[in-house]
Amino acid sequence: MTKQQANWSPYDNNGGTCVAIAGADYCVIAADTRMSTGYSILTRDYSKISELADKSLMASSGFQADVRALQKLLSARHSSGSGGGFCWRLMVANMRLKILMMMYGLWTVFNLFTLPDNGCALVSRPRNNICSFHPRSFDSCHSQIYQHQHNKQMSCPAMAQLLSNTLYYKRFFPYYAFNVLGGLDNEGKGCVFTYDAVGSYERVGYSAQGSGATLITPFLDNQLKSPSPLLLPAKDAVTPLSESEAIDLVKTCFVSATERDIYTGDKLEIAILNADGIRREYMELRKD
Amino acid sequence: MSKVAVDIPPKGGFSFDLCRRNEMLTKKGAQSPSFLKTGTTIVGLIFQDGVILGADTRATEGPIVADKNCEKIHYMAPNIYCCGAGTAADTEAVTDMVSSQLQLHRYHTGRESRVVTALTMLKSHLFNYQGHVQAALVLGGVDVTGPHLHTVSYLLTDISCSVFSQKVLTVVVKWISQIYPHGSTDTLPFATMGSGSLAAMAIFESKYHEGLSRDEGIKLVAEAICSGIFNDLGSGSNVDICVITKGHKDYLRNHMLPNPRTYVSSQGYTFPKKTEVLLTKITPLREMVEVTEGGDAMEE
């Protein structure tokens, strides 16, 4: 009797492509805005880029329901400022947490916040910020705790580690999300981190993920890559291009990928992060 | 029809010898090669004076566009054209083959080919191969009995309805036939096939009416193909149209180009001509030795 296989999959691929390029004092993150399933288009206007902190942007392709859950979880990590509709909830949750802490006393807080036995650093567990007052959801308070404890926003390398941990936490039922994280490091230089679905990450000078990645990466390698990793290791490969040249390069990448990849198209959203803040640009792509 | 024209396939149709090997390979994890499918939108409709066929121009290999501007409207006879969806090799092969058979038949009979002749040749060929030849076709043309439109498909349904319209003195009978890969056919006033068929059919069902003029017909076909191009990921690029009337045909290749490249970099890009040389090191393999001729020269 042959083994019966499940013919329902919890995953779906919504397509799309993401690219990030690090510069000397800026970082460019771009993604197309098409969301599709099978041969159909679900929407032409879906943003795959989210702001995790004031110096970190994440672009993700793959299964957008998982991406959205991941974004929500990481968004709950920074308590003030950007986050759109989450702001109020975060504040309310924050208030509730403070009340809870006052009610149950400090020892409860320590019990909630330390992991048993292994003594490793606090690992974030994915939980909706609405139930942040619930004892089990100590982790979603973590980033608020980070801001409260450190009195500053999480830096990009710190966020990179957090994202990796979050992804690995679901090692045996992964988030079907292929991420690139871009931002400025503590010195103000551009940094890009590229991930696989379960959290393995590396700091690089540029990266592409998603359905059009196989079309874009060879072109970026040709234009940006150092001739040999011996001459210049990947993580130092910050491009010498100016900001406008990098944006031009990204536009060319996407227009070319759109020609040959059916899942990429409609519109291109480019987010540019530099010392002045975050700026967004849009460009039309082929809609067929 | 002469026996020579009807090609009896070699015994067994396809050779299935390698199937067991392929199964064994897939079990071991090897991926079977993918086919180039056209992932298409093809349409046909009947108008006042004849038949209009339309097709998009994208050929896909999985998620990648293999050809941005391929031709999906194939020549069958001077008065008959056929749009093909499905596996590109199959549509090309089957239309070429039937086109040659029709030519021979024309020589044999001395008459203009009829659409039903092409239809019967196609459907019997496809039926012989039991759906393994994956060609879904929209066949249209105008012959002495009038304009015809047929479809040939994978499904095994067989609906036929025909639209009769009065012309000056002759009763002109116009059909479009759908031909499905298993060999069943439909005969309809308007038809769509391919992955974008639903998008295109939505347009036809809303806007089609009998007695369309040539311009209205072309506009409607272009609209239906555009609907497929923009809403179906398997279809894209440009619109091809073919208008067939009695004694005349108009093959409008790239009638519409609604998808230009959206951005061309003003500066252009340079590509290094060769791989970087990092290090050059020459190691002699063998020492050069001087050979001095001895006193004794070689004796002959």
Coordinates of C-alpha atoms in Angstrom, one line a residue, chain A residues 110-219:
Chain A
F110 CA 12.1 38.3 35.2
N111 CA 10.4 35.0 35.0
L112 CA 8.6 36.1 31.8
F113 CA 11.7 37.4 30.2
T114 CA 14.4 34.9 30.9
L115 CA 14.7 31.7 29.0
P116 CA 15.1 28.5 31.0
D117 CA 18.5 26.9 31.4
N118 CA 20.5 27.7 28.3
G119 CA 21.4 31.2 29.2
C120 CA 21.5 32.5 25.7
A121 CA 20.3 35.9 24.8
L122 CA 16.7 36.8 24.6
V123 CA 15.2 35.2 21.5
S124 CA 12.2 36.8 20.0
R125 CA 9.2 34.6 19.4
P126 CA 6.6 35.6 16.9
R127 CA 3.5 36.9 18.6
N128 CA 0.9 39.5 17.7
N129 CA 1.4 42.7 19.6
I130 CA -2.3 42.7 20.7
C131 CA -1.6 40.0 23.3
S132 CA 1.7 41.5 24.4
F133 CA 0.3 41.6 28.0
H134 CA -0.1 37.9 27.9
P135 CA 2.7 36.1 29.9
R136 CA 3.6 33.9 27.0
S137 CA 4.3 36.8 24.7
F138 CA 7.3 38.2 26.5
D139 CA 9.2 38.3 23.2
S140 CA 7.1 40.9 21.5
C141 CA 7.8 43.3 24.3
H142 CA 11.5 42.5 23.6
S143 CA 12.1 45.3 21.2
Q144 CA 10.1 47.7 23.2
I145 CA 12.3 46.6 26.0
Y146 CA 15.3 47.1 23.8
Q147 CA 14.2 50.7 23.2
H148 CA 13.3 51.2 26.8
Q149 CA 16.5 49.6 28.1
H150 CA 18.9 51.0 25.5
N151 CA 17.2 54.3 25.0
K152 CA 17.7 54.1 21.2
Q153 CA 16.4 52.4 18.1
M154 CA 17.8 49.1 17.0
S155 CA 20.7 49.4 14.6
C156 CA 20.7 47.6 11.3
P157 CA 23.2 44.9 12.2
A158 CA 21.2 44.3 15.4
M159 CA 18.0 44.1 13.4
A160 CA 19.7 41.7 11.1
Q161 CA 20.5 39.3 13.9
L162 CA 16.9 39.6 15.2
L163 CA 15.5 38.7 11.9
S164 CA 17.7 35.7 11.6
N165 CA 16.7 34.5 15.1
T166 CA 13.0 35.1 14.3
L167 CA 13.3 33.0 11.1
Y168 CA 15.2 30.2 12.7
Y169 CA 12.7 30.0 15.5
K170 CA 10.3 28.5 12.9
R171 CA 13.0 26.2 11.5
F172 CA 10.6 23.3 11.2
F173 CA 7.6 25.2 9.8
P174 CA 9.4 28.0 8.1
Y175 CA 8.2 31.4 7.0
Y176 CA 8.1 31.1 3.2
A177 CA 9.8 34.5 2.9
F178 CA 13.0 35.4 1.0
N179 CA 14.3 38.6 2.6
V180 CA 16.8 41.3 2.0
L181 CA 17.5 43.7 4.8
G182 CA 19.0 47.1 3.9
G183 CA 20.0 50.0 6.0
L184 CA 22.8 52.1 7.5
D185 CA 25.2 50.6 10.0
N186 CA 26.5 52.4 13.1
E187 CA 29.1 54.3 11.1
G188 CA 26.6 55.5 8.5
K189 CA 27.8 53.2 5.8
G190 CA 25.2 51.3 3.7
C191 CA 24.7 47.6 4.6
V192 CA 22.7 44.9 3.0
F193 CA 22.0 41.5 4.6
T194 CA 20.6 38.7 2.6
Y195 CA 18.6 35.7 4.0
D196 CA 17.3 32.3 3.1
A197 CA 14.0 31.1 4.4
V198 CA 15.3 29.8 7.7
G199 CA 17.5 32.6 8.8
S200 CA 21.0 32.0 7.4
Y201 CA 22.3 35.5 6.7
E202 CA 25.4 37.3 5.5
R203 CA 26.3 40.9 5.1
V204 CA 26.9 41.7 1.4
G205 CA 27.3 44.7 -0.8
Y206 CA 24.2 43.9 -2.9
S207 CA 21.6 41.1 -3.2
A208 CA 18.6 40.0 -5.1
Q209 CA 15.8 37.6 -4.0
G210 CA 12.6 36.3 -5.5
S211 CA 11.5 35.0 -8.9
G212 CA 13.6 37.5 -10.9
A213 CA 16.7 37.0 -8.8
T214 CA 18.3 34.5 -11.2
L215 CA 18.0 37.1 -13.9
I216 CA 19.2 40.1 -11.9
T217 CA 22.1 38.6 -9.9
P218 CA 24.4 37.9 -12.8
F219 CA 24.0 41.4 -14.1

